[in-house]
Amino acid sequence: AKLRESRIERTKTVCTYCGVGCSFDIWTKGRKILKVEPQMDAPANQVSTCIKGKFGWSFVNSPERIVEPLIRKGDSFVPASWDEALEYVANRLKGIKDKYGPNSIGYISSSKCTNEENYLMQKFARAVMETNNIDNCSRYCQSPATYALRATMGLGGDTGSIEDIKIADLMMVVGANPAESHPVLSTRIRRAHKKNGQKLIVADLRKNDLAHRANIWLHPNPGTDLVWLSAVTKYIIEQGWHDAAFVEQNVDGFEAYKGSLEPFTLDYAVEVTGLPREQLIETAEMIHNAKRMCIAWAMGVTQHIAGSDTSTAICNLLLVTGNVARPGTGAYPLRGHNNVQGAGDMGCAPDVYPGYESASDPAVLAKYEAAWGTKLPTTKGLDNHQMVEAIHDGNLKAMYIMGEEMALVDSNANHVQSAFEKLEFFVVQDIFFSKTAEFADVILPASPSLEKEGTFTNTERRVQRLYEVLEPLGDSKPDWQILTELAKHMGVDWNYTHPSDIMDEVASLAELLAGVSYERLEGYKSLQWPVAKDGTDTPLLYTDGFPFDNGRAKLITLEYTKPIEFDAEYDLHINNGRMLEHFHEGNLTYRVDGIKEKVPTTYVEVSPELAKERGVETGSVVRLISPYGQIRVSAVVTDRVVGKELYIPMNTPKDEEAINYLTSSYHDEHTHTPAYKECSVRMEVVCAE
Ligand code: SF4
């Protein structure tokens, strides 16, 4: 893939930002990035990219990169050789394991890392350290969607391909803002709406870009999506508009589900959601009139105490209307990070091995014990929410975090950071000195995606290869090499010489990825799982039935759980999400000059009516106070938000402005995904403009 053109090199990579999984050539001269050139044969994006994919790469040359291992000595960090640092980490981990047992250590993998690196992190936790305490950041965003899809349809991924969205007659987007979070996918939706006459329904608290263009913008009360989704489904069934033949042939549980919808009358939905009755009926009619409907959703759905149930309500609606297993239909949970799908696929969760094979299934354990040549843990592992609580309870003594800014990204940041302060030993493996790294005992310098080979899996289950564009900076190393060398210091020789060795091992063990190989992924080739041994992949799921014993999908009955109620003094609901220019907590894009200049800081959006009432103008500095913490931030007055709704981007160049100083530890009961979107504050004006 590396085509030499005099001293200019051109190398294929896959974007390190969102889950759309755009791929393109990067032109470099030395370490200088000359340009990003998308290619027609890029499967997810062809010639498109967004601002981050096009211009968001100079962070790789930032002088703030960590380029040598660092070991804490008192209040400061001292540079160390790799041997010294890894020997120290190995000895400390061994010591803690011997003293407190293997389950006293927790491991967090990264959706910014490759599939191969994620696979090794869970292998390190399970095979070397003998614990199932392994998790990744999909716990913070998409676990509820995965939970719902696995429960109703069987597989935890988008049911179709991005390419197919354009042939839907109706696109419904619930609790997602693709124009800023998944820009290239949003372009596809916009084009289909404008040019093909695709109908568009958007449900969101904020009048985002797609909501502006939509045929219907649903603006329900916060935390009530399950109610309107269920009411619309009930109305469809009552009118006889459901796909009775599809349900009869393919779906279990219809009668029980229909009965469970009894409370979700239109009157009840109007009362709870605040949506007009006519809008609910219009939504049902639009669904009825569409031959093919896709529903995309994201963290506006999942990050609630009932995030899994609301995701399940979406799956139920798709099944009842027969909008599955045909091109232009289906479920599209929009994965946030570039490889959040892959981190889950690789078994970086306490309850599953790669390919979502159960960690409590003796046959799965026997398979991995034979392959890895060691006894594997049978104790139930902790997810990242449980790890934080276990530290506070004195049961978790050490953590190893690879490539995650958990100190700011987990909810209730003060609670998380006070847990980190209690750890006896803490390893952080990252490319920058993050907020999380401030609490570390050892910092291991990793390489970003441009400095490594491997694969990422995008939101449509598409596995793609990335090639090394630049050599690792300084003494930094790709995460797979760090883990391989650390295992050696623990006395285990994994013997990998290239990430392709790791993928071969994954393919030999995980049925879902049985036919994946680097040869089959050469250049711009890609595969969508499940991939059979002969290399046949699956762009569209469930065409041969659903992967349950009887081959039938399941409708699941649901009850409505009210969102968290805050004391009356916290009178403003605050929502949060992504912005186009920056990504996630901002550690990468706030180190990209062009982007940082364009959007130098974060802000809170205030509605014109609230601004007038409280004496706030654009540029005013306000203090936002929740029961869990407070932040100071500038206000922007905009009609994107309405009434007492506030909105703040999740990314910030200043740690102290992070939204998660305000959010709570409440979480979805099924997955422990934090209820980031259920947060209320009071607002004080610190300094009027
Ligand atoms: Fe594509 Fe997402 Fe990267 Fe933008 S951030 S280039 S949409 S993968």
XYZ file of C-alpha atoms and ligand atoms in Angstrom:
697
model
C 0.000 0.000 0.000
C 2.933 2.346 0.417
C 3.600 3.868 -2.990
C 6.876 5.711 -3.138
C 6.797 8.821 -5.289
C 10.250 10.353 -5.062
C 10.440 11.268 -1.354
C 6.717 11.533 -1.028
C 4.904 8.551 0.412
C 1.259 7.743 -0.027
C -0.250 5.347 2.484
C -3.741 4.046 3.047
C -5.223 4.508 6.489
C -8.616 4.450 8.205
C -9.860 7.519 10.059
C -9.185 7.470 13.796
C -12.244 9.548 14.636
C -15.840 8.438 14.228
C -17.469 5.089 13.520
C -18.266 5.823 9.865
C -14.841 4.360 9.117
C -13.728 6.571 6.238
C -10.538 5.390 4.603
C -8.164 7.394 2.431
C -4.582 7.830 1.304
C -2.358 10.136 3.313
C 0.503 11.834 1.501
C 3.578 12.467 3.620
C 7.106 13.762 3.247
C 9.188 12.821 6.232
C 6.814 13.450 9.131
C 5.004 16.219 7.310
C 1.449 15.398 6.327
C 0.914 16.886 2.889
C -2.648 15.916 2.172
C -5.466 13.467 2.694
C -6.803 11.979 -0.516
C -9.998 9.914 -0.354
C -10.374 7.177 -2.954
C -13.403 6.008 -4.924
C -12.775 2.449 -3.743
C -13.060 3.468 -0.070
C -16.142 1.436 0.890
C -17.710 3.690 3.525
C -16.942 7.146 2.133
C -15.643 6.995 -1.451
C -14.427 10.573 -2.050
C -15.906 12.149 1.068
C -14.366 13.037 4.404
C -15.241 15.569 7.072
C -13.048 18.278 8.567
C -11.534 15.879 11.107
C -10.613 13.243 8.554
C -9.270 15.840 6.135
C -7.366 18.121 8.487
C -7.281 16.483 11.915
C -3.876 14.805 11.888
C -1.153 17.219 12.989
C -1.575 16.073 16.596
C 0.740 13.187 15.689
C 3.642 15.651 15.590
C 2.603 17.605 18.662
C 5.490 18.449 21.006
C 3.141 17.272 23.770
C 3.364 13.636 22.644
C 4.721 11.322 25.318
C 7.770 9.761 23.712
C 9.367 7.787 26.524
C 8.076 5.659 29.406
C 7.564 7.618 32.618
C 7.596 6.318 36.189
C 6.190 8.321 39.071
C 8.695 9.371 41.724
C 6.831 11.329 44.386
C 4.919 14.130 42.697
C 6.748 13.977 39.390
C 7.427 11.545 36.574
C 10.909 10.356 35.662
C 11.839 9.017 32.221
C 12.705 5.310 32.095
C 13.834 2.790 29.500
C 11.231 0.398 28.142
C 12.888 -2.522 29.927
C 12.912 -0.697 33.212
C 9.291 0.474 32.855
C 7.902 -2.883 31.735
C 9.823 -4.793 34.396
C 8.472 -2.379 36.986
C 4.889 -2.751 35.709
C 5.225 -6.550 35.577
C 6.555 -6.750 39.128
C 3.931 -4.408 40.564
C 1.064 -6.218 38.815
C 2.403 -9.602 39.948
C 2.776 -8.305 43.490
C -0.796 -6.996 43.641
C -2.169 -10.167 42.076
C -0.282 -12.316 44.602
C -1.341 -10.195 47.541
C -5.009 -9.516 46.732
C -5.861 -12.034 44.005
C -6.309 -11.633 40.227
C -9.658 -9.873 40.530
C -8.058 -6.970 42.372
C -6.875 -5.493 39.057
C -9.004 -3.966 36.292
C -8.144 -3.479 32.614
C -9.670 -0.952 30.207
C -9.171 -1.374 26.512
C -9.612 1.293 23.856
C -11.891 1.920 20.939
C -9.181 4.161 19.485
C -6.874 1.116 19.297
C -6.933 -1.560 16.619
C -8.828 -4.833 16.778
C -5.559 -6.671 17.286
C -4.629 -4.454 20.243
C -8.051 -4.869 21.813
C -7.804 -8.619 21.386
C -4.429 -8.598 23.156
C -5.713 -6.465 26.032
C -8.450 -8.963 26.871
C -6.019 -11.831 26.323
C -3.569 -10.165 28.706
C -6.305 -9.705 31.330
C -7.653 -13.238 31.001
C -4.732 -15.449 30.042
C -1.866 -13.671 31.805
C -3.586 -11.948 34.742
C -6.415 -14.502 35.216
C -9.360 -12.114 35.488
C -12.457 -11.163 33.499
C -12.152 -7.557 34.734
C -11.874 -6.173 31.216
C -14.010 -3.517 29.574
C -13.952 -0.780 26.968
C -15.650 2.551 26.334
C -18.671 1.118 24.535
C -19.918 0.839 28.120
C -20.170 4.641 27.965
C -22.104 4.827 24.743
C -23.318 1.876 22.735
C -23.657 -1.088 25.098
C -27.447 -0.546 25.395
C -27.837 -0.714 21.598
C -25.728 -3.872 21.455
C -27.733 -5.352 24.331
C -31.050 -4.628 22.571
C -29.928 -5.953 19.200
C -28.534 -9.153 20.685
C -31.708 -9.691 22.717
C -34.167 -9.089 19.860
C -32.307 -10.002 16.668
C -29.251 -11.910 17.834
C -26.219 -9.912 16.693
C -24.807 -6.713 18.167
C -24.211 -4.641 15.053
C -25.865 -2.518 12.370
C -28.178 -4.784 10.395
C -27.194 -3.371 6.999
C -24.643 -1.180 5.249
C -24.246 2.583 5.087
C -24.563 2.320 1.306
C -28.088 0.875 1.651
C -29.447 3.811 3.639
C -30.003 5.763 0.464
C -32.629 3.308 -0.807
C -34.808 3.588 2.290
C -38.093 5.432 1.768
C -37.969 6.624 5.341
C -35.023 7.403 7.573
C -35.695 7.878 11.236
C -32.941 9.353 13.404
C -33.506 9.150 17.155
C -31.276 10.841 19.727
C -28.415 11.326 17.311
C -26.782 14.248 15.550
C -25.041 12.669 12.548
C -24.245 16.040 10.948
C -21.679 16.586 13.698
C -21.031 13.086 15.050
C -21.021 11.029 11.817
C -20.660 13.705 9.150
C -20.117 11.559 6.059
C -23.078 9.360 6.923
C -25.142 12.490 7.462
C -24.238 13.631 3.958
C -25.669 10.351 2.650
C -28.914 10.956 4.541
C -29.143 14.565 3.374
C -28.569 13.549 -0.242
C -31.175 10.762 -0.103
C -33.671 13.186 1.451
C -33.041 15.958 -1.069
C -32.463 13.992 -4.256
C -34.382 10.737 -3.772
C -37.269 12.190 -1.815
C -36.468 10.009 1.186
C -38.681 10.996 4.107
C -36.868 12.006 7.271
C -38.072 11.925 10.870
C -35.727 13.250 13.542
C -36.362 12.912 17.265
C -34.019 15.064 19.315
C -34.040 17.592 22.127
C -32.049 19.966 19.976
C -32.928 21.350 16.568
C -29.820 19.956 14.933
C -28.940 20.125 11.248
C -31.009 17.090 10.226
C -33.922 18.178 12.416
C -34.023 21.423 10.417
C -34.386 19.452 7.201
C -36.719 16.743 8.503
C -40.320 16.154 7.459
C -41.070 15.714 11.140
C -38.992 16.971 14.059
C -40.109 15.272 17.232
C -39.071 17.184 20.330
C -40.114 14.989 23.246
C -39.545 15.701 26.911
C -36.114 14.379 28.010
C -35.996 10.642 28.717
C -39.390 9.807 27.162
C -38.423 8.246 23.811
C -39.581 4.788 24.885
C -43.093 6.144 25.393
C -43.601 7.714 21.966
C -41.866 4.769 20.224
C -44.181 2.325 21.981
C -47.278 4.476 21.385
C -46.513 4.750 17.681
C -45.949 0.973 17.497
C -49.242 0.347 19.325
C -51.091 2.688 16.964
C -49.562 0.914 13.932
C -50.714 -2.466 15.248
C -54.191 -1.109 16.049
C -54.550 0.170 12.500
C -53.457 -3.227 11.169
C -50.421 -1.568 9.570
C -47.873 -3.985 11.016
C -46.268 -6.630 8.798
C -48.297 -9.611 9.998
C -46.754 -12.016 7.484
C -43.190 -11.126 8.491
C -44.048 -11.396 12.172
C -45.811 -14.716 11.653
C -42.859 -16.190 9.807
C -39.946 -14.647 11.690
C -40.775 -13.239 15.100
C -41.674 -14.721 18.494
C -43.649 -13.046 21.258
C -46.074 -10.893 19.242
C -49.200 -11.456 21.362
C -47.418 -10.832 24.664
C -45.754 -7.754 23.225
C -49.030 -6.423 21.849
C -50.605 -6.888 25.278
C -47.730 -5.079 26.970
C -48.374 -2.013 24.805
C -51.779 -1.496 26.468
C -50.638 1.473 28.629
C -49.016 3.278 25.698
C -52.091 5.029 24.349
C -51.735 8.206 22.336
C -53.237 10.164 25.242
C -50.625 8.749 27.620
C -47.834 9.485 25.146
C -49.021 13.085 24.691
C -49.093 13.539 28.468
C -45.639 12.034 29.106
C -43.676 13.156 26.054
C -45.319 16.514 25.420
C -45.532 15.634 21.702
C -48.706 16.663 19.854
C -51.095 13.803 19.125
C -51.179 14.741 15.417
C -47.400 14.397 15.220
C -47.526 10.889 16.673
C -50.201 9.868 14.169
C -48.276 11.506 11.315
C -45.172 9.566 12.377
C -47.114 6.283 12.372
C -48.577 7.097 8.952
C -45.182 7.866 7.500
C -43.864 4.534 8.786
C -46.915 2.778 7.320
C -46.409 4.430 3.927
C -42.727 3.528 3.732
C -41.822 0.229 2.137
C -38.344 0.428 3.606
C -37.410 2.168 6.848
C -34.062 2.476 8.608
C -33.742 3.728 12.158
C -30.442 5.229 13.311
C -29.892 6.056 16.949
C -27.094 7.024 19.255
C -26.333 8.369 22.675
C -29.500 10.455 22.990
C -31.189 7.070 23.342
C -28.567 4.946 25.023
C -27.251 7.263 27.751
C -30.322 7.045 29.967
C -31.277 4.844 32.886
C -33.565 3.080 30.398
C -31.106 3.218 27.476
C -31.334 -0.521 26.798
C -35.131 -0.539 26.998
C -35.457 2.380 24.595
C -33.025 0.699 22.180
C -35.194 -2.408 22.488
C -38.314 -0.332 21.698
C -36.620 0.703 18.444
C -35.803 -2.926 17.583
C -39.394 -3.926 18.420
C -40.767 -1.263 16.044
C -38.486 -2.472 13.246
C -39.531 -6.104 13.766
C -43.256 -5.389 14.000
C -43.151 -3.427 10.734
C -40.951 -5.997 8.985
C -38.144 -3.510 8.459
C -35.283 -5.965 8.831
C -33.257 -8.193 6.489
C -34.047 -6.226 3.331
C -31.771 -3.608 1.748
C -32.814 -0.139 2.827
C -34.282 -1.307 6.134
C -32.930 -2.016 9.556
C -31.212 -0.901 12.712
C -28.289 1.503 12.627
C -26.900 2.202 16.082
C -24.272 4.794 15.225
C -20.976 3.828 16.846
C -19.133 6.885 18.105
C -15.437 6.090 18.151
C -13.759 4.679 15.086
C -13.339 1.227 16.618
C -15.958 0.987 19.320
C -17.528 -1.847 17.335
C -14.198 -3.655 17.124
C -13.366 -3.296 20.817
C -16.635 -5.089 21.608
C -16.139 -7.641 18.837
C -12.730 -8.514 20.274
C -14.176 -9.532 23.634
C -13.154 -6.477 25.652
C -16.086 -6.901 28.022
C -16.332 -8.935 31.205
C -18.977 -11.324 29.919
C -17.811 -12.187 26.407
C -14.807 -13.512 24.516
C -14.109 -12.418 20.914
C -17.106 -12.700 18.610
C -19.463 -12.268 21.608
C -18.948 -15.868 22.754
C -20.053 -16.196 26.354
C -17.329 -16.048 29.020
C -19.422 -18.417 31.140
C -19.829 -21.096 28.443
C -17.580 -24.074 29.318
C -17.113 -24.896 25.620
C -15.837 -21.385 24.903
C -13.478 -21.553 27.873
C -12.215 -24.958 26.784
C -11.530 -23.635 23.275
C -9.524 -20.680 24.565
C -7.723 -22.734 27.199
C -6.559 -25.108 24.477
C -5.496 -22.232 22.196
C -3.798 -20.116 24.849
C -2.397 -23.038 26.832
C -3.547 -21.831 30.206
C -6.409 -22.115 32.681
C -8.856 -19.237 32.296
C -10.846 -17.361 34.940
C -14.422 -18.388 35.707
C -15.280 -15.598 38.144
C -17.602 -12.958 36.724
C -15.656 -9.846 35.770
C -16.320 -6.181 36.484
C -17.275 -3.587 33.892
C -15.794 -0.107 34.085
C -18.632 1.292 36.200
C -18.236 -1.597 38.647
C -14.465 -1.116 38.693
C -14.836 2.455 39.944
C -17.205 1.317 42.684
C -14.881 -1.594 43.561
C -11.998 0.846 44.053
C -14.128 2.921 46.421
C -15.131 -0.279 48.239
C -11.476 -1.305 48.620
C -11.760 -4.376 46.394
C -9.931 -3.145 43.299
C -6.352 -2.137 43.968
C -4.845 -1.522 40.544
C -5.883 -0.504 37.048
C -4.368 -0.609 33.599
C -5.985 1.778 31.120
C -5.032 1.703 27.462
C -5.934 4.794 25.431
C -8.960 6.063 27.323
C -9.507 9.388 29.065
C -11.584 7.738 31.768
C -11.020 10.542 34.320
C -13.092 12.911 32.189
C -15.151 10.622 29.988
C -16.764 8.477 32.644
C -19.736 10.136 34.313
C -19.426 11.819 37.700
C -15.784 12.731 37.106
C -15.133 13.798 40.709
C -16.217 10.340 41.883
C -14.015 8.618 39.291
C -10.975 10.756 40.038
C -11.302 10.233 43.776
C -11.319 6.488 43.026
C -8.111 6.782 40.989
C -6.468 8.520 43.948
C -7.079 5.384 46.038
C -5.364 2.953 43.637
C -2.209 1.259 44.858
C -0.930 0.990 41.304
C -2.106 2.583 38.083
C -0.755 2.124 34.548
C -1.846 4.484 31.782
C -0.876 3.763 28.199
C -1.542 6.754 25.956
C -0.145 9.204 23.440
C -0.663 12.371 25.518
C -0.409 13.281 29.161
C -4.160 13.073 29.705
C -6.125 13.963 32.830
C -6.218 10.223 33.567
C -2.421 10.082 33.318
C -2.149 12.598 36.166
C -3.186 9.779 38.528
C -0.845 7.158 37.041
C 2.188 5.491 38.546
C 3.548 4.515 35.158
C 2.807 6.073 31.763
C 3.629 3.971 28.720
C 3.967 5.989 25.486
C 1.779 4.571 22.747
C 1.546 5.364 19.047
C -1.533 6.803 17.334
C -3.205 5.063 14.414
C -0.974 6.666 11.775
C 2.030 4.967 13.360
C 0.694 1.428 13.356
C -0.659 -1.422 11.280
C -3.854 -3.212 12.115
C -7.583 -3.207 11.493
C -10.562 -1.166 12.607
C -14.233 -2.193 12.409
C -16.681 0.577 11.615
C -20.315 1.028 12.542
C -21.540 -1.220 9.702
C -19.391 -4.164 10.948
C -16.815 -3.492 8.237
C -13.269 -4.608 9.016
C -10.643 -2.487 7.246
C -6.858 -2.383 7.276
C -4.706 0.552 8.170
C -1.042 0.775 7.262
C 1.845 2.520 8.954
C 1.980 6.075 7.596
C 4.741 7.299 9.928
C 7.224 5.573 12.175
C 6.444 5.772 15.897
C 7.610 9.074 17.347
C 10.547 8.909 19.749
C 10.397 5.793 21.878
C 6.636 5.389 21.561
C 5.336 2.013 20.390
C 2.124 0.606 18.938
C -0.069 -0.737 21.736
C 0.138 -4.321 20.432
C 3.909 -4.247 20.815
C 3.704 -2.809 24.326
C 1.275 -5.537 25.414
C 3.324 -8.268 23.738
C 6.482 -7.078 25.476
C 4.726 -6.693 28.812
C 3.421 -10.263 28.547
C 7.026 -11.365 27.989
C 8.091 -9.551 31.140
C 5.348 -11.539 32.885
C 6.934 -14.742 31.573
C 4.582 -15.377 28.617
C 5.960 -15.360 25.078
C 3.153 -14.642 22.615
C 5.522 -14.679 19.710
C 3.722 -12.163 17.485
C 5.874 -10.467 14.895
C 3.145 -8.519 13.112
C -0.513 -7.623 13.779
C -1.497 -10.085 11.038
C -0.353 -12.918 13.362
C -2.849 -11.651 15.913
C -5.693 -11.421 13.394
C -4.935 -14.961 12.229
C -5.352 -16.089 15.836
C -8.637 -14.157 16.184
C -9.959 -15.739 12.986
C -9.000 -19.219 14.179
C -10.973 -18.742 17.414
C -13.924 -16.407 16.815
C -16.531 -17.844 14.467
C -17.835 -14.358 13.674
C -14.518 -13.477 12.036
C -13.456 -16.917 10.812
C -12.619 -15.806 7.260
C -10.851 -12.537 8.074
C -7.236 -12.314 6.957
C -4.876 -9.519 6.013
C -4.741 -10.836 2.454
C -8.498 -10.476 2.138
C -8.260 -6.945 3.518
C -5.409 -5.822 1.295
C -5.555 -2.126 0.320
C -9.151 -0.889 0.213
C -10.694 -4.358 0.429
C -12.919 -4.902 3.450
C -15.168 -7.508 5.049
C -18.397 -7.115 7.006
C -18.905 -9.698 9.716
C -19.972 -12.457 10.070
C -17.232 -13.639 7.720
C -17.329 -17.328 6.824
C -14.120 -19.357 6.583
C -14.156 -19.058 2.795
C -14.160 -15.262 3.086
C -17.856 -14.701 2.319
C -18.973 -11.698 4.299
C -22.405 -10.361 5.262
C -23.332 -6.827 4.222
C -26.952 -7.490 5.177
C -27.826 -9.474 8.303
C -30.635 -11.978 8.902
C -31.492 -12.844 5.293
C -31.419 -16.512 6.404
C -33.218 -16.009 9.697
C -32.080 -14.901 13.125
C -29.250 -16.590 15.032
C -31.411 -18.045 17.811
C -32.098 -21.771 18.205
C -35.411 -21.565 16.312
C -34.166 -18.986 13.792
C -36.766 -16.426 14.922
C -36.332 -12.913 16.295
C -37.883 -11.952 19.643
C -40.181 -9.096 20.600
C -39.490 -8.001 24.150
C -42.077 -6.460 26.452
C -41.116 -3.170 28.063
C -42.200 -0.843 30.802
C -41.470 2.861 30.989
C -38.915 3.997 33.557
C -39.131 7.683 34.397
C -35.877 9.653 34.098
C -34.004 10.688 37.241
C -35.711 13.463 39.153
C -33.531 16.261 40.475
C -34.334 18.668 43.320
C -36.260 21.744 42.179
C -33.230 24.018 42.592
C -31.600 22.225 39.625
C -34.136 23.676 37.267
C -32.408 23.347 33.878
C -31.926 20.099 31.967
C -28.482 19.904 30.386
C -27.838 17.776 27.344
C -24.434 17.042 25.834
C -22.946 15.615 22.673
C -20.379 16.024 19.932
C -19.463 18.937 17.723
C -18.311 18.659 14.134
C -14.824 20.064 14.559
C -13.709 18.279 17.704
C -13.749 14.717 18.827
C -14.711 13.196 22.128
C -12.866 14.678 25.111
C -10.746 16.747 22.697
C -7.272 15.350 23.450
C -6.536 14.937 19.728
C -8.366 17.730 17.901
C -7.481 20.494 20.344
C -3.889 19.737 19.340
C -4.634 20.357 15.654
C -3.887 24.028 14.943
C -6.362 24.712 12.123
C -9.207 23.063 13.991
C -8.370 24.582 17.356
C -8.332 28.060 15.821
C -11.706 27.443 14.238
C -13.324 26.326 17.493
C -10.938 27.268 20.316
C -13.111 26.485 23.286
C -16.259 24.846 24.513
C -19.491 26.648 25.398
C -22.973 26.075 26.718
C -25.936 26.723 24.438
C -28.751 28.749 26.042
C -32.142 29.361 24.416
C -33.090 32.974 23.584
C -36.036 32.856 25.981
C -33.967 31.546 28.879
C -31.163 33.995 28.098
C -33.615 36.883 28.296
C -35.074 35.628 31.559
C -31.640 35.141 33.198
C -29.750 38.099 31.713
C -27.358 35.941 29.697
C -25.846 36.986 26.375
C -23.479 35.238 24.006
C -20.079 35.554 25.681
C -21.433 35.723 29.251
C -19.605 33.420 31.632
C -21.929 31.170 33.605
C -21.432 28.697 36.403
C -23.365 25.437 36.056
C -23.926 23.563 39.279
C -25.293 20.036 39.665
C -25.424 17.896 42.825
C -22.119 16.326 41.691
C -19.931 19.273 40.772
C -19.699 22.528 38.913
C -18.074 24.077 35.863
C -17.592 27.602 34.486
C -18.139 28.077 30.804
C -19.074 30.755 28.231
C -22.632 30.944 26.959
C -23.833 30.983 23.369
C -27.418 32.108 22.889
C -29.044 30.071 20.110
C -32.432 28.756 19.069
C -30.909 25.301 18.540
C -32.064 24.750 22.107
C -35.509 25.508 23.447
C -36.820 26.750 26.800
C -35.003 25.378 29.825
C -32.803 23.041 27.784
C -29.044 23.620 27.869
C -26.536 21.886 25.611
C -22.791 21.561 26.026
C -20.322 19.815 23.705
C -18.485 16.958 25.415
C -15.111 18.124 24.114
C -13.080 20.849 25.767
C -9.497 22.095 25.774
C -9.779 22.798 29.506
C -10.236 19.765 31.720
C -12.098 21.795 34.326
C -14.890 22.569 31.822
C -15.732 18.910 31.204
C -19.443 18.105 31.323
C -18.811 15.035 33.462
C -18.088 17.134 36.506
C -21.874 17.621 36.412
C -23.194 14.152 35.532
C -24.162 11.490 38.061
C -23.341 7.811 38.597
C -26.896 6.727 37.699
C -26.843 4.178 34.922
C -28.811 1.850 32.688
C -29.739 -1.215 34.709
C -28.895 -3.787 32.002
C -25.536 -2.461 30.822
C -24.373 0.058 33.451
C -24.041 2.689 30.743
C -24.104 6.040 32.570
C -27.199 8.214 32.268
C -25.155 11.118 30.898
C -28.246 12.608 29.295
C -30.198 12.769 32.551
C -28.612 15.725 34.227
C -30.029 18.933 35.662
C -28.215 22.033 36.846
C -28.793 25.499 38.149
C -27.123 28.333 36.299
C -25.454 31.389 37.818
C -24.181 34.276 35.738
C -20.556 34.900 36.753
C -19.835 37.637 34.308
C -22.315 39.171 31.866
C -20.926 40.062 28.444
Fe -15.249 9.991 8.180
Fe -15.989 10.125 10.702
Fe -13.432 10.434 10.051
Fe -15.198 12.329 9.459
S -14.600 11.671 11.517
S -13.619 11.495 8.092
S -17.015 11.091 8.971
S -14.652 8.559 9.824
